mmCIF file of C-alpha atoms in Angstrom:
data_model
loop_
_atom_site.group_PDB
_atom_site.id
_atom_site.type_symbol
_atom_site.label_atom_id
_atom_site.label_comp_id
_atom_site.label_asym_id
_atom_site.label_seq_id
_atom_site.Cartn_x
_atom_site.Cartn_y
_atom_site.Cartn_z
ATOM 1 C CA MET A 673 108.969 -24.661 44.693
ATOM 2 C CA THR A 674 110.608 -21.424 43.631
ATOM 3 C CA ASP A 675 108.516 -18.310 43.146
ATOM 4 C CA LYS A 676 108.392 -18.930 39.399
ATOM 5 C CA ASN A 677 109.169 -22.401 38.104
ATOM 6 C CA GLY A 678 109.246 -21.416 34.439
ATOM 7 C CA ARG A 679 107.597 -19.368 31.709
ATOM 8 C CA ILE A 680 104.607 -20.990 30.042
ATOM 9 C CA LEU A 681 102.616 -19.680 27.086
ATOM 10 C CA VAL A 682 99.000 -20.785 26.658
ATOM 11 C CA SER A 683 97.403 -20.199 23.252
ATOM 12 C CA GLY A 684 93.647 -19.674 23.603
ATOM 13 C CA ALA A 685 91.462 -18.154 26.333
ATOM 14 C CA SER A 686 89.163 -21.166 26.071
ATOM 15 C CA VAL A 687 87.785 -23.461 28.771
ATOM 16 C CA ALA A 688 90.932 -25.557 28.374
ATOM 17 C CA GLY A 689 93.238 -22.545 28.230
ATOM 18 C CA LEU A 690 91.797 -20.737 31.240
ATOM 19 C CA THR A 691 91.715 -23.883 33.380
ATOM 20 C CA THR A 692 95.324 -24.651 32.460
ATOM 21 C CA ALA A 693 96.377 -21.077 33.223
ATOM 22 C CA TYR A 694 94.622 -21.150 36.598
ATOM 23 C CA TRP A 695 96.439 -24.268 37.754
ATOM 24 C CA LEU A 696 99.852 -23.365 36.350
ATOM 25 C CA ASP A 697 99.687 -20.027 38.153
ATOM 26 C CA ARG A 698 98.742 -21.801 41.386
ATOM 27 C CA PHE A 699 101.662 -24.177 40.910
ATOM 28 C CA GLY A 700 104.138 -21.309 40.677
ATOM 29 C CA PHE A 701 104.676 -20.725 36.964
ATOM 30 C CA GLU A 702 104.791 -17.450 35.064
ATOM 31 C CA VAL A 703 101.805 -17.780 32.728
ATOM 32 C CA THR A 704 100.885 -15.796 29.622
ATOM 33 C CA VAL A 705 97.640 -16.446 27.721
ATOM 34 C CA VAL A 706 97.545 -15.219 24.122
ATOM 35 C CA GLU A 707 94.124 -15.019 22.457
ATOM 36 C CA ARG A 708 93.431 -14.233 18.810
ATOM 37 C CA SER A 709 90.136 -12.437 19.549
ATOM 38 C CA ALA A 710 90.069 -8.861 20.819
ATOM 39 C CA GLY A 711 88.606 -10.085 24.125
ATOM 40 C CA LEU A 712 86.946 -13.110 25.648
ATOM 41 C CA ARG A 713 85.041 -14.660 22.740
ATOM 42 C CA PRO A 714 81.259 -14.376 23.292
ATOM 43 C CA GLY A 715 78.542 -16.842 22.360
ATOM 44 C CA GLY A 716 78.526 -20.596 22.075
ATOM 45 C CA GLN A 717 76.230 -23.286 23.330
ATOM 46 C CA ALA A 718 75.275 -24.442 26.789
ATOM 47 C CA LEU A 719 78.097 -26.619 28.107
ATOM 48 C CA ASP A 720 77.844 -29.474 30.565
ATOM 49 C CA ILE A 721 80.126 -29.986 33.555
ATOM 50 C CA ARG A 722 80.025 -33.674 34.459
ATOM 51 C CA GLY A 723 81.908 -36.462 36.163
ATOM 52 C CA PRO A 724 85.518 -35.667 37.128
ATOM 53 C CA ALA A 725 85.147 -32.102 35.815
ATOM 54 C CA LEU A 726 82.872 -31.383 38.786
ATOM 55 C CA GLU A 727 85.745 -32.336 41.080
ATOM 56 C CA VAL A 728 88.164 -30.136 39.124
ATOM 57 C CA ALA A 729 85.728 -27.237 39.562
ATOM 58 C CA ARG A 730 85.462 -27.963 43.288
ATOM 59 C CA ARG A 731 89.248 -27.936 43.661
ATOM 60 C CA MET A 732 89.363 -24.615 41.803
ATOM 61 C CA GLY A 733 86.774 -23.127 44.156
ATOM 62 C CA VAL A 734 84.379 -22.294 41.293
ATOM 63 C CA LEU A 735 81.791 -25.057 41.707
ATOM 64 C CA ASP A 736 79.365 -22.900 43.695
ATOM 65 C CA GLU A 737 79.646 -20.105 41.139
ATOM 66 C CA PHE A 738 78.956 -22.572 38.333
ATOM 67 C CA ARG A 739 75.831 -23.659 40.212
ATOM 68 C CA LYS A 740 74.662 -20.045 40.401
ATOM 69 C CA ARG A 741 75.118 -19.693 36.641
ATOM 70 C CA THR A 742 73.293 -22.840 35.504
ATOM 71 C CA THR A 743 70.674 -22.485 32.787
ATOM 72 C CA GLU A 744 67.913 -23.675 35.182
ATOM 73 C CA LEU A 745 65.922 -25.012 32.259
ATOM 74 C CA ARG A 746 62.482 -26.369 33.197
ATOM 75 C CA GLY A 747 62.054 -28.713 30.243
ATOM 76 C CA MET A 748 61.688 -28.961 26.501
ATOM 77 C CA SER A 749 59.318 -29.422 23.584
ATOM 78 C CA MET A 750 59.583 -30.834 20.099
ATOM 79 C CA VAL A 751 57.427 -29.469 17.307
ATOM 80 C CA ASP A 752 56.656 -30.487 13.751
ATOM 81 C CA ASP A 753 57.073 -28.348 10.652
ATOM 82 C CA SER A 754 53.742 -26.618 11.287
ATOM 83 C CA GLY A 755 54.781 -25.689 14.824
ATOM 84 C CA ALA A 756 52.440 -28.182 16.496
ATOM 85 C CA GLU A 757 53.890 -29.636 19.697
ATOM 86 C CA ILE A 758 54.477 -33.390 19.375
ATOM 87 C CA TYR A 759 56.540 -34.004 22.522
ATOM 88 C CA ARG A 760 56.911 -32.270 25.880
ATOM 89 C CA THR A 761 58.795 -33.139 29.055
ATOM 90 C CA THR A 762 59.837 -31.493 32.301
ATOM 91 C CA GLU A 763 62.204 -34.320 33.236
ATOM 92 C CA ARG A 764 65.076 -33.693 30.830
ATOM 93 C CA THR A 765 66.357 -31.533 27.991
ATOM 94 C CA LEU A 766 68.002 -32.322 24.698
ATOM 95 C CA THR A 767 71.124 -30.330 25.543
ATOM 96 C CA GLY A 768 71.602 -31.208 29.193
ATOM 97 C CA GLY A 769 70.029 -34.570 29.933
ATOM 98 C CA ARG A 770 68.040 -35.309 33.090
ATOM 99 C CA LEU A 771 67.119 -32.279 35.165
ATOM 100 C CA ASP A 772 67.526 -34.204 38.436
ATOM 101 C CA SER A 773 71.171 -34.987 37.647
ATOM 102 C CA GLU A 774 74.097 -33.511 39.573
ATOM 103 C CA ASP A 775 75.547 -32.406 36.221
ATOM 104 C CA LEU A 776 75.652 -28.657 35.587
ATOM 105 C CA GLU A 777 74.609 -26.969 32.339
ATOM 106 C CA VAL A 778 76.160 -23.511 31.976
ATOM 107 C CA LEU A 779 76.223 -21.162 28.997
ATOM 108 C CA ARG A 780 79.685 -20.913 27.495
ATOM 109 C CA ASP A 781 79.780 -17.139 28.163
ATOM 110 C CA ASP A 782 79.189 -17.711 31.872
ATOM 111 C CA LEU A 783 81.639 -20.601 32.064
ATOM 112 C CA ILE A 784 84.376 -18.519 30.445
ATOM 113 C CA ASP A 785 83.576 -15.533 32.661
ATOM 114 C CA VAL A 786 83.882 -17.597 35.847
ATOM 115 C CA LEU A 787 87.127 -19.280 34.772
ATOM 116 C CA HIS A 788 88.659 -15.981 33.671
ATOM 117 C CA GLY A 789 87.693 -14.378 36.964
ATOM 118 C CA ALA A 790 89.252 -17.263 38.884
ATOM 119 C CA CYS A 791 92.650 -16.783 37.253
ATOM 120 C CA GLY A 792 95.049 -15.031 39.569
ATOM 121 C CA ALA A 793 96.618 -11.628 39.013
ATOM 122 C CA GLY A 794 99.797 -13.454 38.020
ATOM 123 C CA VAL A 795 98.236 -14.663 34.758
ATOM 124 C CA ARG A 796 99.002 -12.223 31.935
ATOM 125 C CA PHE A 797 96.460 -11.961 29.111
ATOM 126 C CA VAL A 798 97.354 -10.740 25.622
ATOM 127 C CA PHE A 799 94.299 -10.289 23.387
ATOM 128 C CA GLY A 800 94.222 -9.617 19.660
ATOM 129 C CA ASN A 801 97.353 -11.625 18.966
ATOM 130 C CA ARG A 802 98.378 -15.131 17.927
ATOM 131 C CA ILE A 803 101.391 -17.395 17.583
ATOM 132 C CA THR A 804 102.910 -17.437 14.081
ATOM 133 C CA GLY A 805 106.092 -19.435 14.654
ATOM 134 C CA LEU A 806 107.562 -21.986 17.081
ATOM 135 C CA ASN A 807 111.130 -23.241 17.256
ATOM 136 C CA GLN A 808 111.960 -25.525 20.165
ATOM 137 C CA ASP A 809 115.259 -26.904 21.417
ATOM 138 C CA ASP A 810 116.252 -28.957 24.455
ATOM 139 C CA HIS A 811 115.934 -25.988 26.797
ATOM 140 C CA GLY A 812 112.927 -24.000 25.605
ATOM 141 C CA ILE A 813 110.844 -22.626 22.745
ATOM 142 C CA ASP A 814 111.332 -19.448 20.730
ATOM 143 C CA VAL A 815 107.920 -18.057 19.816
ATOM 144 C CA GLU A 816 106.986 -15.526 17.140
ATOM 145 C CA PHE A 817 103.755 -13.541 17.265
ATOM 146 C CA ASP A 818 101.564 -11.784 14.751
ATOM 147 C CA ASN A 819 102.012 -8.319 16.282
ATOM 148 C CA ALA A 820 104.425 -8.554 19.206
ATOM 149 C CA VAL A 821 108.132 -9.055 19.709
ATOM 150 C CA PRO A 822 109.303 -12.698 19.849
ATOM 151 C CA GLY A 823 109.622 -14.370 23.234
ATOM 152 C CA ARG A 824 111.167 -17.459 24.768
ATOM 153 C CA PHE A 825 109.160 -19.863 26.906
ATOM 154 C CA ASP A 826 109.801 -23.136 28.687
ATOM 155 C CA VAL A 827 106.512 -24.690 27.529
ATOM 156 C CA VAL A 828 103.834 -23.811 24.953
ATOM 157 C CA ILE A 829 100.290 -25.145 25.350
ATOM 158 C CA GLY A 830 97.807 -25.151 22.487
ATOM 159 C CA ALA A 831 94.281 -24.630 23.830
ATOM 160 C CA ASP A 832 93.032 -22.913 20.689
ATOM 161 C CA GLY A 833 90.244 -25.211 19.563
ATOM 162 C CA ALA A 834 89.592 -27.867 16.961
ATOM 163 C CA HIS A 835 91.153 -25.717 14.230
ATOM 164 C CA SER A 836 94.220 -25.052 16.382
ATOM 165 C CA GLY A 837 96.942 -22.878 14.902
ATOM 166 C CA THR A 838 99.381 -24.232 17.480
ATOM 167 C CA ARG A 839 98.704 -27.776 16.287
ATOM 168 C CA ARG A 840 99.264 -26.742 12.683
ATOM 169 C CA LEU A 841 102.641 -25.186 13.498
ATOM 170 C CA VAL A 842 103.886 -28.232 15.410
ATOM 171 C CA PHE A 843 102.079 -31.228 13.893
ATOM 172 C CA GLY A 844 101.192 -30.014 10.392
ATOM 173 C CA PRO A 845 97.957 -29.323 8.463
ATOM 174 C CA GLU A 846 94.710 -30.177 10.230
ATOM 175 C CA LYS A 847 93.065 -32.435 7.643
ATOM 176 C CA PRO A 848 94.675 -35.739 8.774
ATOM 177 C CA PHE A 849 93.493 -35.135 12.352
ATOM 178 C CA LEU A 850 89.836 -34.254 11.712
ATOM 179 C CA ARG A 851 87.274 -37.053 11.689
ATOM 180 C CA TYR A 852 84.084 -35.893 10.016
ATOM 181 C CA MET A 853 80.843 -37.108 11.623
ATOM 182 C CA GLY A 854 78.246 -36.337 8.986
ATOM 183 C CA GLY A 855 76.847 -32.896 9.607
ATOM 184 C CA TYR A 856 77.157 -29.247 10.594
ATOM 185 C CA VAL A 857 75.806 -27.137 13.448
ATOM 186 C CA ALA A 858 75.553 -23.383 13.999
ATOM 187 C CA ILE A 859 74.867 -21.680 17.317
ATOM 188 C CA MET A 860 74.077 -17.993 17.712
ATOM 189 C CA THR A 861 72.384 -15.490 19.997
ATOM 190 C CA ILE A 862 69.215 -13.818 18.684
ATOM 191 C CA PRO A 863 66.190 -12.035 20.216
ATOM 192 C CA ASN A 864 63.947 -14.352 22.236
ATOM 193 C CA PHE A 865 61.004 -13.663 19.944
ATOM 194 C CA LEU A 866 59.048 -16.705 21.207
ATOM 195 C CA GLY A 867 59.341 -15.564 24.821
ATOM 196 C CA LEU A 868 60.707 -18.934 25.948
ATOM 197 C CA ASP A 869 61.161 -18.948 29.729
ATOM 198 C CA ARG A 870 63.874 -21.434 30.764
ATOM 199 C CA TRP A 871 62.617 -23.697 28.015
ATOM 200 C CA GLN A 872 63.973 -25.214 24.822
ATOM 201 C CA THR A 873 62.097 -26.154 21.669
ATOM 202 C CA PHE A 874 63.444 -28.147 18.727
ATOM 203 C CA LEU A 875 62.064 -28.907 15.286
ATOM 204 C CA MET A 876 61.437 -32.606 14.669
ATOM 205 C CA GLY A 877 61.214 -34.153 11.227
ATOM 206 C CA GLY A 878 62.888 -31.413 9.204
ATOM 207 C CA GLY A 879 64.594 -33.903 6.912
ATOM 208 C CA ASP A 880 68.317 -33.286 6.590
ATOM 209 C CA ALA A 881 68.107 -29.929 8.392
ATOM 210 C CA GLY A 882 66.989 -28.938 11.862
ATOM 211 C CA ALA A 883 66.629 -26.030 14.257
ATOM 212 C CA GLY A 884 66.082 -25.198 17.901
ATOM 213 C CA LEU A 885 65.683 -22.322 20.345
ATOM 214 C CA ILE A 886 66.633 -22.031 24.010
ATOM 215 C CA GLY A 887 65.271 -19.139 26.071
ATOM 216 C CA LEU A 888 66.387 -18.540 29.631
ATOM 217 C CA ASP A 889 64.319 -15.675 31.014
ATOM 218 C CA GLY A 890 61.246 -15.147 28.840
ATOM 219 C CA SER A 891 62.695 -12.015 27.269
ATOM 220 C CA GLY A 892 65.988 -10.675 26.066
ATOM 221 C CA THR A 893 67.913 -13.173 23.983
ATOM 222 C CA ALA A 894 67.801 -16.839 23.079
ATOM 223 C CA ARG A 895 70.320 -19.340 21.781
ATOM 224 C CA ALA A 896 69.385 -20.513 18.300
ATOM 225 C CA TYR A 897 70.588 -23.740 16.704
ATOM 226 C CA LEU A 898 70.635 -24.534 12.987
ATOM 227 C CA GLY A 899 72.145 -27.651 11.487
ATOM 228 C CA PHE A 900 72.113 -30.004 8.548
ATOM 229 C CA GLU A 901 73.299 -33.468 7.596
ATOM 230 C CA SER A 902 75.760 -34.070 4.759
ATOM 231 C CA LYS A 903 77.297 -37.413 3.862
ATOM 232 C CA GLU A 904 80.403 -35.688 2.537
ATOM 233 C CA PRO A 905 82.237 -32.712 4.047
ATOM 234 C CA VAL A 906 81.356 -29.314 2.619
ATOM 235 C CA GLU A 907 84.206 -27.048 1.596
ATOM 236 C CA TYR A 908 84.064 -23.756 3.481
ATOM 237 C CA ASP A 909 86.346 -21.217 5.143
ATOM 238 C CA HIS A 910 85.956 -21.575 8.910
ATOM 239 C CA ARG A 911 86.818 -17.874 9.299
ATOM 240 C CA ASP A 912 84.303 -16.581 6.705
ATOM 241 C CA GLU A 913 81.142 -16.031 8.748
ATOM 242 C CA ASP A 914 79.102 -14.547 5.897
ATOM 243 C CA ALA A 915 79.757 -17.574 3.681
ATOM 244 C CA GLN A 916 78.743 -19.891 6.520
ATOM 245 C CA LYS A 917 75.469 -18.013 6.976
ATOM 246 C CA ARG A 918 74.726 -18.261 3.262
ATOM 247 C CA LEU A 919 75.354 -22.001 3.382
ATOM 248 C CA LEU A 920 72.983 -22.388 6.339
ATOM 249 C CA ALA A 921 70.299 -20.315 4.646
ATOM 250 C CA GLU A 922 70.499 -22.561 1.574
ATOM 251 C CA ARG A 923 70.280 -25.784 3.583
ATOM 252 C CA ALA A 924 67.455 -24.569 5.857
ATOM 253 C CA ALA A 925 65.369 -23.050 3.069
ATOM 254 C CA GLY A 926 61.870 -24.519 3.058
ATOM 255 C CA LEU A 927 61.810 -25.492 6.734
ATOM 256 C CA GLY A 928 58.704 -24.458 8.638
ATOM 257 C CA TRP A 929 58.029 -23.632 12.290
ATOM 258 C CA VAL A 930 59.941 -20.393 13.060
ATOM 259 C CA VAL A 931 62.990 -21.201 10.949
ATOM 260 C CA PRO A 932 62.336 -18.262 8.551
ATOM 261 C CA GLN A 933 62.486 -15.886 11.541
ATOM 262 C CA ILE A 934 65.672 -17.535 12.825
ATOM 263 C CA LEU A 935 67.261 -17.101 9.394
ATOM 264 C CA GLU A 936 66.172 -13.469 9.304
ATOM 265 C CA HIS A 937 67.755 -12.785 12.688
ATOM 266 C CA MET A 938 70.871 -14.712 11.655
ATOM 267 C CA ARG A 939 71.225 -12.341 8.725
ATOM 268 C CA ASP A 940 70.331 -9.100 10.518
ATOM 269 C CA ASP A 941 71.198 -9.085 14.216
ATOM 270 C CA ALA A 942 72.675 -12.371 15.452
ATOM 271 C CA SER A 943 75.713 -12.259 17.728
ATOM 272 C CA GLY A 944 78.136 -14.876 19.014
ATOM 273 C CA PHE A 945 77.773 -16.859 15.781
ATOM 274 C CA HIS A 946 79.671 -20.153 15.698
ATOM 275 C CA PHE A 947 79.520 -22.712 12.880
ATOM 276 C CA ASP A 948 81.423 -25.957 12.465
ATOM 277 C CA ALA A 949 81.190 -29.527 11.345
ATOM 278 C CA ARG A 950 80.466 -32.315 13.773
ATOM 279 C CA ILE A 951 84.036 -33.489 14.022
ATOM 280 C CA GLN A 952 86.457 -35.203 16.309
ATOM 281 C CA VAL A 953 90.160 -34.474 16.533
ATOM 282 C CA ILE A 954 91.984 -37.809 16.489
ATOM 283 C CA MET A 955 95.752 -37.773 17.066
ATOM 284 C CA GLU A 956 98.247 -40.504 17.835
ATOM 285 C CA HIS A 957 100.031 -38.033 20.125
ATOM 286 C CA TRP A 958 99.055 -34.569 21.305
ATOM 287 C CA THR A 959 102.423 -33.669 22.805
ATOM 288 C CA LYS A 960 105.792 -33.084 21.186
ATOM 289 C CA GLY A 961 108.750 -32.121 23.336
ATOM 290 C CA ARG A 962 107.815 -28.959 25.205
ATOM 291 C CA VAL A 963 104.534 -28.419 23.336
ATOM 292 C CA ALA A 964 101.210 -29.879 24.494
ATOM 293 C CA LEU A 965 97.683 -29.689 23.110
ATOM 294 C CA VAL A 966 94.745 -29.678 25.503
ATOM 295 C CA GLY A 967 90.982 -29.792 24.990
ATOM 296 C CA ASP A 968 89.559 -29.567 21.481
ATOM 297 C CA ALA A 969 92.964 -28.749 19.997
ATOM 298 C CA GLY A 970 94.153 -32.263 20.791
ATOM 299 C CA TYR A 971 91.016 -34.354 21.239
ATOM 300 C CA ALA A 972 87.746 -32.667 20.297
ATOM 301 C CA VAL A 973 84.920 -35.064 21.067
ATOM 302 C CA SER A 974 82.120 -33.492 18.925
ATOM 303 C CA LEU A 975 80.233 -30.333 19.782
ATOM 304 C CA THR A 976 76.836 -32.078 19.894
ATOM 305 C CA THR A 977 77.641 -34.195 22.977
ATOM 306 C CA GLY A 978 78.294 -31.392 25.461
ATOM 307 C CA GLN A 979 81.302 -33.348 26.747
ATOM 308 C CA GLY A 980 84.008 -31.049 25.393
ATOM 309 C CA ALA A 981 84.092 -28.630 28.326
ATOM 310 C CA SER A 982 84.398 -31.423 30.890
ATOM 311 C CA MET A 983 87.185 -33.116 28.933
ATOM 312 C CA ALA A 984 88.947 -29.765 28.574
ATOM 313 C CA MET A 985 88.848 -29.042 32.307
ATOM 314 C CA VAL A 986 90.030 -32.527 33.246
ATOM 315 C CA GLY A 987 92.815 -32.499 30.657
ATOM 316 C CA ALA A 988 93.935 -29.030 31.735
ATOM 317 C CA TYR A 989 94.093 -30.026 35.401
ATOM 318 C CA VAL A 990 96.173 -33.115 34.672
ATOM 319 C CA LEU A 991 98.472 -31.252 32.267
ATOM 320 C CA ALA A 992 99.227 -28.478 34.746
ATOM 321 C CA GLY A 993 99.646 -30.951 37.590
ATOM 322 C CA GLU A 994 102.037 -33.217 35.709
ATOM 323 C CA ILE A 995 104.128 -30.260 34.531
ATOM 324 C CA ALA A 996 104.386 -29.033 38.112
ATOM 325 C CA ALA A 997 105.185 -32.506 39.461
ATOM 326 C CA ALA A 998 107.983 -32.992 36.928
ATOM 327 C CA GLY A 999 110.272 -30.484 38.576
ATOM 328 C CA ALA A 1000 113.065 -29.322 36.285
ATOM 329 C CA ASP A 1001 112.276 -31.781 33.477
ATOM 330 C CA LEU A 1002 109.110 -30.185 32.138
ATOM 331 C CA ALA A 1003 109.062 -32.304 28.972
ATOM 332 C CA VAL A 1004 108.716 -35.414 31.147
ATOM 333 C CA GLY A 1005 105.644 -33.911 32.814
ATOM 334 C CA ILE A 1006 104.114 -33.165 29.424
ATOM 335 C CA ALA A 1007 104.606 -36.773 28.334
ATOM 336 C CA ARG A 1008 103.071 -38.041 31.583
ATOM 337 C CA TYR A 1009 99.986 -35.904 30.962
ATOM 338 C CA GLU A 1010 99.353 -37.747 27.725
ATOM 339 C CA ASP A 1011 99.778 -41.111 29.431
ATOM 340 C CA GLU A 1012 97.389 -40.129 32.233
ATOM 341 C CA VAL A 1013 94.463 -38.934 30.127
ATOM 342 C CA ARG A 1014 94.716 -41.022 26.950
ATOM 343 C CA GLU A 1015 92.299 -43.811 27.945
ATOM 344 C CA TYR A 1016 89.846 -41.289 29.374
ATOM 345 C CA VAL A 1017 89.901 -39.376 26.087
ATOM 346 C CA LEU A 1018 89.571 -42.483 23.929
ATOM 347 C CA ARG A 1019 86.583 -43.757 25.925
ATOM 348 C CA ASN A 1020 84.793 -40.428 25.617
ATOM 349 C CA GLN A 1021 85.448 -40.184 21.901
ATOM 350 C CA ALA A 1022 84.245 -43.751 21.320
ATOM 351 C CA ALA A 1023 81.036 -43.030 23.245
ATOM 352 C CA ALA A 1024 80.467 -39.900 21.163
ATOM 353 C CA ARG A 1025 80.902 -41.819 17.910
ATOM 354 C CA GLU A 1026 78.407 -44.435 19.076
ATOM 355 C CA LEU A 1027 75.938 -41.678 19.951
ATOM 356 C CA ASN A 1028 76.465 -39.981 16.594
ATOM 357 C CA ASP A 1029 75.886 -43.211 14.671
ATOM 358 C CA ARG A 1030 72.727 -43.908 16.671
ATOM 359 C CA ASP A 1031 71.200 -40.436 16.421
ATOM 360 C CA HIS A 1032 72.325 -39.491 12.913
ATOM 361 C CA GLY A 1033 72.729 -42.793 11.075
ATOM 362 C CA ASP A 1034 70.950 -43.728 7.848
ATOM 363 C CA ASP A 1035 68.705 -46.218 9.675
ATOM 364 C CA ASP A 1036 67.678 -43.795 12.411
ATOM 365 C CA GLN A 1037 63.990 -44.467 13.119
ATOM 366 C CA SER A 1038 63.807 -42.527 16.364
ATOM 367 C CA GLY A 1039 60.707 -40.577 17.258
ATOM 368 C CA PRO A 1040 59.967 -37.722 19.638
ATOM 369 C CA GLY A 1041 61.690 -38.294 22.962
ATOM 370 C CA ASP A 1042 64.022 -40.996 21.609
ATOM 371 C CA PHE A 1043 67.203 -39.032 22.208
ATOM 372 C CA THR A 1044 70.247 -39.873 24.255
ATOM 373 C CA ASP A 1045 70.630 -38.819 27.877
ATOM 374 C CA PHE A 1046 74.099 -37.264 27.736
ATOM 375 C CA GLY A 1047 74.617 -37.993 31.418
ATOM 376 C CA THR A 1048 74.989 -41.671 30.519
ATOM 377 C CA LEU A 1049 78.098 -40.830 28.463
ATOM 378 C CA VAL A 1050 80.175 -39.728 31.447
ATOM 379 C CA GLU A 1051 83.523 -41.486 31.676
ATOM 380 C CA ASP A 1052 85.400 -41.339 34.965
ATOM 381 C CA LEU A 1053 89.049 -40.548 35.666
ATOM 382 C CA PRO A 1054 90.515 -40.732 39.183
ATOM 383 C CA LEU A 1055 92.230 -37.397 39.803
ATOM 384 C CA THR A 1056 95.598 -37.052 41.507
ATOM 385 C CA ASP A 1057 95.772 -34.414 44.237
ATOM 386 C CA TYR A 1058 98.736 -32.518 42.799
ATOM 387 C CA ARG A 1059 98.605 -29.872 45.507
ATOM 388 C CA ALA A 1060 99.196 -32.525 48.164
ATOM 389 C CA ARG A 1061 101.989 -34.089 46.121
ATOM 390 C CA LEU A 1062 103.747 -30.735 45.704
ATOM 391 C CA THR A 1063 103.403 -29.593 49.318
#
């Protein structure tokens, strides 16, 4: 390989974007990551690293660091509207599955921090900017930015989430690609006012709305969850945080337990707030010429399964590897990436839909403890050793 095989632009400093950037840099490409936020975006839920994603992490040399950053939860409780405990276990958690599993549960902040730190000095990061225009020809892509001079790249990769701006520019408006799954979830960081020590507690039997808290150290902060069911999608601006908080407050009004305190903190001092529908991104193709989508931008699986981070890491590894293996014909490598991961993606999305129908369907009669072990959803994908192939 030459010192630099080509110029590649990655949109989004996400799990998918950072993993892609890591591997492309290792494979000899000049990599730029452009991120809309002013820095690495804080907050988000605990994410699970499972199945082939564990092997990707091992090959990146970050597996041990992930293990150091795990949530180390000891168990969970479910409570009723009065706050009375109706279920308790130290064998599994709602968010991470069985505690004796080899799977790793890591807060999104920590996952992003480790992946960002793993990226080599050759990866250039541009924060506070975004792509506003793309024009590709047979030899490259001219890219326009919100507040920077235009540039030309050999490949553009959209790793900018389920509401991807890159996807919109190349494939059109998002609505045809979003499959609504019947509800909404918000995640935020608030004070750990219950003093939960490596423990999670969720409200059971709240009707169409629910809530939960996860505390990691008995003090400091906790991750708070609020959500509600809705047969039809609710119109909202996914960039208007205040409107989203008002919507949540309306839907959670009347819930007991500590929901009033959660709502108060949401209004006054929450950070890392993230709200979205339970959706999947379903596309016939997630590549077009020299543009590829990876992770949630191309195939979001649903934020309630915890599978998104693993799918993002696996997809990113294969995408970077196939681009590198393609030699001069980068578009061929992009097309091969789609062929390699399509069945893996489809199996994971089908499993998530089955889980959603079971746990959120109209005939759901589940009681305390009758929730899915996410570890059983893992779909495998044999991983090519691209480093050996390219040596």
